[in-house]
mmCIF file with all atom_site columns, C-alpha atoms in Angstrom:
data_model
loop_
_atom_site.group_PDB
_atom_site.id
_atom_site.type_symbol
_atom_site.label_atom_id
_atom_site.label_alt_id
_atom_site.label_comp_id
_atom_site.label_asym_id
_atom_site.label_entity_id
_atom_site.label_seq_id
_atom_site.pdbx_PDB_ins_code
_atom_site.Cartn_x
_atom_site.Cartn_y
_atom_site.Cartn_z
_atom_site.occupancy
_atom_site.B_iso_or_equiv
_atom_site.pdbx_formal_charge
_atom_site.auth_seq_id
_atom_site.auth_comp_id
_atom_site.auth_asym_id
_atom_site.auth_atom_id
_atom_site.pdbx_PDB_model_num
ATOM 1   C CA . MET L 1 1   ? 14.035  1.949   -15.424 1.00 0.00 ? 1   MET L CA 1
ATOM 2   C CA . VAL L 1 2   ? 14.113  -2.118  -16.085 1.00 0.00 ? 2   VAL L CA 1
ATOM 3   C CA . VAL L 1 3   ? 14.435  -2.387  -12.190 1.00 0.00 ? 3   VAL L CA 1
ATOM 4   C CA . PHE L 1 4   ? 11.659  0.238   -11.116 1.00 0.00 ? 4   PHE L CA 1
ATOM 5   C CA . GLU L 1 5   ? 9.364   -2.378  -13.978 1.00 0.00 ? 5   GLU L CA 1
ATOM 6   C CA . ILE L 1 6   ? 10.496  -5.386  -12.066 1.00 0.00 ? 6   ILE L CA 1
ATOM 7   C CA . LYS L 1 7   ? 9.717   -4.291  -8.529  1.00 0.00 ? 7   LYS L CA 1
ATOM 8   C CA . MET L 1 8   ? 6.101   -3.119  -9.857  1.00 0.00 ? 8   MET L CA 1
ATOM 9   C CA . GLU L 1 9   ? 5.703   -6.614  -11.025 1.00 0.00 ? 9   GLU L CA 1
ATOM 10  C CA . ASN L 1 10  ? 6.701   -8.110  -7.948  1.00 0.00 ? 10  ASN L CA 1
ATOM 11  C CA . ALA L 1 11  ? 4.454   -6.039  -6.348  1.00 0.00 ? 11  ALA L CA 1
ATOM 12  C CA . ARG L 1 12  ? 1.224   -7.019  -8.133  1.00 0.00 ? 12  ARG L CA 1
ATOM 13  C CA . GLN L 1 13  ? 2.518   -10.958 -7.841  1.00 0.00 ? 13  GLN L CA 1
ATOM 14  C CA . ASP L 1 14  ? 2.436   -10.277 -3.852  1.00 0.00 ? 14  ASP L CA 1
ATOM 15  C CA . LEU L 1 15  ? -0.794  -8.651  -3.967  1.00 0.00 ? 15  LEU L CA 1
ATOM 16  C CA . LYS L 1 16  ? -2.316  -11.712 -5.813  1.00 0.00 ? 16  LYS L CA 1
ATOM 17  C CA . GLU L 1 17  ? -0.075  -14.144 -3.674  1.00 0.00 ? 17  GLU L CA 1
ATOM 18  C CA . GLY L 1 18  ? -1.907  -12.269 -0.761  1.00 0.00 ? 18  GLY L CA 1
ATOM 19  C CA . LEU L 1 19  ? -5.356  -12.883 -2.177  1.00 0.00 ? 19  LEU L CA 1
ATOM 20  C CA . VAL L 1 20  ? -5.053  -16.570 -2.011  1.00 0.00 ? 20  VAL L CA 1
ATOM 21  C CA . LEU L 1 21  ? -4.483  -15.863 1.777   1.00 0.00 ? 21  LEU L CA 1
ATOM 22  C CA . TYR L 1 22  ? -8.177  -14.067 1.617   1.00 0.00 ? 22  TYR L CA 1
ATOM 23  C CA . ASN L 1 23  ? -9.982  -16.812 3.267   1.00 0.00 ? 23  ASN L CA 1
ATOM 24  C CA . THR L 1 24  ? -7.552  -18.433 5.295   1.00 0.00 ? 24  THR L CA 1
ATOM 25  C CA . GLU L 1 25  ? -7.696  -18.386 9.586   1.00 0.00 ? 25  GLU L CA 1
ATOM 26  C CA . ASN L 1 26  ? -5.934  -16.114 11.239  1.00 0.00 ? 26  ASN L CA 1
ATOM 27  C CA . ASN L 1 27  ? -5.901  -13.484 8.258   1.00 0.00 ? 27  ASN L CA 1
ATOM 28  C CA . ALA L 1 28  ? -8.940  -11.204 9.479   1.00 0.00 ? 28  ALA L CA 1
ATOM 29  C CA . GLY L 1 29  ? -6.527  -8.117  9.017   1.00 0.00 ? 29  GLY L CA 1
ATOM 30  C CA . LEU L 1 30  ? -6.076  -8.871  5.481   1.00 0.00 ? 30  LEU L CA 1
ATOM 31  C CA . ARG L 1 31  ? -9.553  -9.830  4.889   1.00 0.00 ? 31  ARG L CA 1
ATOM 32  C CA . ASP L 1 32  ? -10.472 -6.452  6.189   1.00 0.00 ? 32  ASP L CA 1
ATOM 33  C CA . ALA L 1 33  ? -8.079  -4.624  4.164   1.00 0.00 ? 33  ALA L CA 1
ATOM 34  C CA . TRP L 1 34  ? -9.133  -6.028  1.269   1.00 0.00 ? 34  TRP L CA 1
ATOM 35  C CA . ASN L 1 35  ? -12.742 -5.775  1.570   1.00 0.00 ? 35  ASN L CA 1
ATOM 36  C CA . THR L 1 36  ? -11.985 -1.958  2.961   1.00 0.00 ? 36  THR L CA 1
ATOM 37  C CA . ILE L 1 37  ? -9.980  -0.963  -0.305  1.00 0.00 ? 37  ILE L CA 1
ATOM 38  C CA . GLN L 1 38  ? -12.206 -2.693  -2.709  1.00 0.00 ? 38  GLN L CA 1
ATOM 39  C CA . ARG L 1 39  ? -15.501 -0.614  -1.043  1.00 0.00 ? 39  ARG L CA 1
ATOM 40  C CA . GLU L 1 40  ? -13.511 2.507   -0.731  1.00 0.00 ? 40  GLU L CA 1
ATOM 41  C CA . TRP L 1 41  ? -11.509 2.742   -4.091  1.00 0.00 ? 41  TRP L CA 1
ATOM 42  C CA . GLU L 1 42  ? -14.568 0.634   -6.228  1.00 0.00 ? 42  GLU L CA 1
ATOM 43  C CA . CYS L 1 43  ? -11.935 -1.677  -7.532  1.00 0.00 ? 43  CYS L CA 1
ATOM 44  C CA . CYS L 1 44  ? -11.546 -5.334  -7.885  1.00 0.00 ? 44  CYS L CA 1
ATOM 45  C CA . GLY L 1 45  ? -8.438  -7.755  -7.338  1.00 0.00 ? 45  GLY L CA 1
ATOM 46  C CA . VAL L 1 46  ? -5.455  -6.593  -8.337  1.00 0.00 ? 46  VAL L CA 1
ATOM 47  C CA . THR L 1 47  ? -5.317  -5.833  -11.815 1.00 0.00 ? 47  THR L CA 1
ATOM 48  C CA . LYS L 1 48  ? -8.813  -7.012  -12.207 1.00 0.00 ? 48  LYS L CA 1
ATOM 49  C CA . ALA L 1 49  ? -12.049 -8.873  -10.868 1.00 0.00 ? 49  ALA L CA 1
ATOM 50  C CA . ASP L 1 50  ? -10.816 -12.061 -12.271 1.00 0.00 ? 50  ASP L CA 1
ATOM 51  C CA . ASP L 1 51  ? -7.833  -12.135 -10.176 1.00 0.00 ? 51  ASP L CA 1
ATOM 52  C CA . TRP L 1 52  ? -10.459 -13.105 -7.137  1.00 0.00 ? 52  TRP L CA 1
ATOM 53  C CA . SER L 1 53  ? -11.693 -16.064 -9.448  1.00 0.00 ? 53  SER L CA 1
ATOM 54  C CA . LYS L 1 54  ? -8.330  -17.664 -9.751  1.00 0.00 ? 54  LYS L CA 1
ATOM 55  C CA . SER L 1 55  ? -7.871  -17.431 -5.637  1.00 0.00 ? 55  SER L CA 1
ATOM 56  C CA . SER L 1 56  ? -10.570 -18.769 -4.126  1.00 0.00 ? 56  SER L CA 1
ATOM 57  C CA . PRO L 1 57  ? -13.930 -19.886 -4.808  1.00 0.00 ? 57  PRO L CA 1
ATOM 58  C CA . ASN L 1 58  ? -15.199 -17.911 -1.632  1.00 0.00 ? 58  ASN L CA 1
ATOM 59  C CA . SER L 1 59  ? -13.616 -14.879 -2.199  1.00 0.00 ? 59  SER L CA 1
ATOM 60  C CA . PRO L 1 60  ? -15.976 -11.978 -2.751  1.00 0.00 ? 60  PRO L CA 1
ATOM 61  C CA . GLY L 1 61  ? -14.790 -11.002 -6.298  1.00 0.00 ? 61  GLY L CA 1
ATOM 62  C CA . ARG L 1 62  ? -16.456 -14.484 -7.059  1.00 0.00 ? 62  ARG L CA 1
ATOM 63  C CA . LYS L 1 63  ? -19.594 -13.964 -8.753  1.00 0.00 ? 63  LYS L CA 1
ATOM 64  C CA . THR L 1 64  ? -22.744 -16.559 -9.630  1.00 0.00 ? 64  THR L CA 1
ATOM 65  C CA . GLU L 1 65  ? -24.222 -15.537 -13.498 1.00 0.00 ? 65  GLU L CA 1
ATOM 66  C CA . LYS L 1 66  ? -27.179 -14.142 -11.499 1.00 0.00 ? 66  LYS L CA 1
ATOM 67  C CA . GLU L 1 67  ? -25.124 -11.874 -8.758  1.00 0.00 ? 67  GLU L CA 1
ATOM 68  C CA . LEU L 1 68  ? -22.880 -10.490 -11.810 1.00 0.00 ? 68  LEU L CA 1
ATOM 69  C CA . VAL L 1 69  ? -26.246 -9.597  -13.678 1.00 0.00 ? 69  VAL L CA 1
ATOM 70  C CA . SER L 1 70  ? -27.489 -8.111  -10.449 1.00 0.00 ? 70  SER L CA 1
ATOM 71  C CA . LEU L 1 71  ? -24.376 -6.140  -9.940  1.00 0.00 ? 71  LEU L CA 1
ATOM 72  C CA . ILE L 1 72  ? -24.207 -4.988  -13.449 1.00 0.00 ? 72  ILE L CA 1
ATOM 73  C CA . ASN L 1 73  ? -27.933 -3.356  -13.130 1.00 0.00 ? 73  ASN L CA 1
ATOM 74  C CA . LEU L 1 74  ? -26.682 -1.550  -10.033 1.00 0.00 ? 74  LEU L CA 1
ATOM 75  C CA . LYS L 1 75  ? -24.192 -0.291  -11.812 1.00 0.00 ? 75  LYS L CA 1
ATOM 76  C CA . VAL L 1 76  ? -21.753 -1.552  -8.912  1.00 0.00 ? 76  VAL L CA 1
ATOM 77  C CA . PHE L 1 77  ? -19.631 -4.103  -10.838 1.00 0.00 ? 77  PHE L CA 1
ATOM 78  C CA . CYS L 1 78  ? -16.082 -2.695  -10.942 1.00 0.00 ? 78  CYS L CA 1
ATOM 79  C CA . PHE L 1 79  ? -14.007 -3.302  -14.202 1.00 0.00 ? 79  PHE L CA 1
ATOM 80  C CA . GLN L 1 80  ? -10.281 -1.461  -12.743 1.00 0.00 ? 80  GLN L CA 1
ATOM 81  C CA . GLY L 1 81  ? -7.993  -3.433  -10.391 1.00 0.00 ? 81  GLY L CA 1
ATOM 82  C CA . CYS L 1 82  ? -6.752  -2.073  -6.871  1.00 0.00 ? 82  CYS L CA 1
ATOM 83  C CA . TYR L 1 83  ? -3.398  -1.973  -8.302  1.00 0.00 ? 83  TYR L CA 1
ATOM 84  C CA . ASP L 1 84  ? -4.097  0.483   -11.120 1.00 0.00 ? 84  ASP L CA 1
ATOM 85  C CA . LYS L 1 85  ? -6.458  2.691   -8.617  1.00 0.00 ? 85  LYS L CA 1
ATOM 86  C CA . ALA L 1 86  ? -3.209  2.827   -5.825  1.00 0.00 ? 86  ALA L CA 1
ATOM 87  C CA . GLU L 1 87  ? -0.839  4.023   -8.792  1.00 0.00 ? 87  GLU L CA 1
ATOM 88  C CA . GLN L 1 88  ? -3.746  6.768   -9.668  1.00 0.00 ? 88  GLN L CA 1
ATOM 89  C CA . TRP L 1 89  ? -3.981  8.166   -6.554  1.00 0.00 ? 89  TRP L CA 1
ATOM 90  C CA . VAL L 1 90  ? -0.263  8.140   -5.925  1.00 0.00 ? 90  VAL L CA 1
ATOM 91  C CA . ASP L 1 91  ? -0.129  10.103  -8.806  1.00 0.00 ? 91  ASP L CA 1
ATOM 92  C CA . ALA L 1 92  ? -2.724  12.225  -7.982  1.00 0.00 ? 92  ALA L CA 1
ATOM 93  C CA . ASN L 1 93  ? -0.948  13.153  -4.646  1.00 0.00 ? 93  ASN L CA 1
ATOM 94  C CA . LYS L 1 94  ? 2.467   13.376  -5.573  1.00 0.00 ? 94  LYS L CA 1
ATOM 95  C CA . HIS L 1 95  ? 3.110   16.746  -4.576  1.00 0.00 ? 95  HIS L CA 1
ATOM 96  C CA . LEU L 1 96  ? 1.661   15.848  -1.342  1.00 0.00 ? 96  LEU L CA 1
ATOM 97  C CA . LEU L 1 97  ? 3.623   12.933  -0.989  1.00 0.00 ? 97  LEU L CA 1
ATOM 98  C CA . GLY L 1 98  ? 6.596   14.517  -1.501  1.00 0.00 ? 98  GLY L CA 1
ATOM 99  C CA . THR L 1 99  ? 5.427   17.633  1.145   1.00 0.00 ? 99  THR L CA 1
ATOM 100 C CA . ILE L 1 100 ? 5.630   14.984  3.371   1.00 0.00 ? 100 ILE L CA 1
ATOM 101 C CA . ALA L 1 101 ? 9.039   12.918  2.740   1.00 0.00 ? 101 ALA L CA 1
ATOM 102 C CA . MET L 1 102 ? 10.727  16.289  2.745   1.00 0.00 ? 102 MET L CA 1
ATOM 103 C CA . CYS L 1 103 ? 9.327   17.185  6.359   1.00 0.00 ? 103 CYS L CA 1
ATOM 104 C CA . VAL L 1 104 ? 10.622  14.146  7.411   1.00 0.00 ? 104 VAL L CA 1
ATOM 105 C CA . LEU L 1 105 ? 14.017  14.438  5.882   1.00 0.00 ? 105 LEU L CA 1
ATOM 106 C CA . VAL L 1 106 ? 14.199  18.049  7.187   1.00 0.00 ? 106 VAL L CA 1
ATOM 107 C CA . ILE L 1 107 ? 13.237  16.639  10.608  1.00 0.00 ? 107 ILE L CA 1
ATOM 108 C CA . GLN L 1 108 ? 15.448  13.824  10.554  1.00 0.00 ? 108 GLN L CA 1
ATOM 109 C CA . LEU L 1 109 ? 18.136  15.835  9.467   1.00 0.00 ? 109 LEU L CA 1
ATOM 110 C CA . LEU L 1 110 ? 17.597  18.326  12.470  1.00 0.00 ? 110 LEU L CA 1
ATOM 111 C CA . GLY L 1 111 ? 17.682  15.888  14.809  1.00 0.00 ? 111 GLY L CA 1
ATOM 112 C CA . MET L 1 112 ? 21.224  14.211  13.398  1.00 0.00 ? 112 MET L CA 1
ATOM 113 C CA . ALA L 1 113 ? 22.188  17.949  14.338  1.00 0.00 ? 113 ALA L CA 1
ATOM 114 C CA . PHE L 1 114 ? 20.680  18.011  17.634  1.00 0.00 ? 114 PHE L CA 1
ATOM 115 C CA . SER L 1 115 ? 22.192  15.138  18.693  1.00 0.00 ? 115 SER L CA 1
ATOM 116 C CA . MET L 1 116 ? 25.485  16.023  17.670  1.00 0.00 ? 116 MET L CA 1
ATOM 117 C CA . THR L 1 117 ? 25.859  19.319  19.258  1.00 0.00 ? 117 THR L CA 1
ATOM 118 C CA . LEU L 1 118 ? 24.317  17.470  22.087  1.00 0.00 ? 118 LEU L CA 1
ATOM 119 C CA . TYR L 1 119 ? 27.253  14.845  22.144  1.00 0.00 ? 119 TYR L CA 1
ATOM 120 C CA . GLN L 1 120 ? 30.017  17.685  21.147  1.00 0.00 ? 120 GLN L CA 1
ATOM 121 C CA . GLN L 1 121 ? 28.620  19.305  24.317  1.00 0.00 ? 121 GLN L CA 1
ATOM 122 C CA . ILE L 1 122 ? 29.058  16.479  26.715  1.00 0.00 ? 122 ILE L CA 1
ATOM 123 C CA . HIS L 1 123 ? 32.391  15.351  25.411  1.00 0.00 ? 123 HIS L CA 1
ATOM 124 C CA . ARG L 1 124 ? 33.526  19.224  26.034  1.00 0.00 ? 124 ARG L CA 1
ATOM 125 C CA . ALA L 1 125 ? 32.363  19.498  29.309  1.00 0.00 ? 125 ALA L CA 1
ATOM 126 C CA . GLY L 1 126 ? 33.997  16.077  30.295  1.00 0.00 ? 126 GLY L CA 1
ATOM 127 C CA . LYS L 1 127 ? 37.481  17.394  29.041  1.00 0.00 ? 127 LYS L CA 1
ATOM 128 C CA . LYS L 1 128 ? 37.095  20.441  31.517  1.00 0.00 ? 128 LYS L CA 1
ATOM 129 C CA . TYR L 1 129 ? 36.555  18.319  34.349  1.00 0.00 ? 129 TYR L CA 1
ATOM 130 C CA . GLU L 1 130 ? 39.274  15.985  34.295  1.00 0.00 ? 130 GLU L CA 1
ATOM 131 C CA . ALA L 1 131 ? 41.614  18.399  34.662  1.00 0.00 ? 131 ALA L CA 1
#
C-alpha cells in the first residue's frame, strides 16, 4: 500500500511540474490539454487552484482580486483540484475500466493462442516436406 501512495504522490508531482511548462514555447498540446480538462471537469490545478499561482505568472488560475470577485459571483470559481476529480472519475467508472481491461486481456490471450497454433502448423508442414 505504501508503494501505491508513493506512486500517487509522484503522479501529483509530475502534474505540478507540467504546470510550470504551461506557458513555455512548443507546448500547445499541454496547454490545450490543461484548458480542456479544467473546463470539462470544472477543476483548477492539480490539487487546488493555488497550484497555478506557484507555477507561472500568466497561467489561467492566477487571477486579480477583481477577477476573483466576478468569478465567485458567477459561481464559476472552482475549489477542487483536477487530480481529485480524476480519482473520482476512475472510482465511478472502475467497473467499466475493469471490463475493458479484461476484454483486452482476452484478445491478447487469443492472439497468443492463434499465433502458437499457426507456428505449430508451419513447423509440422515443414517437417513433412523435408523427407
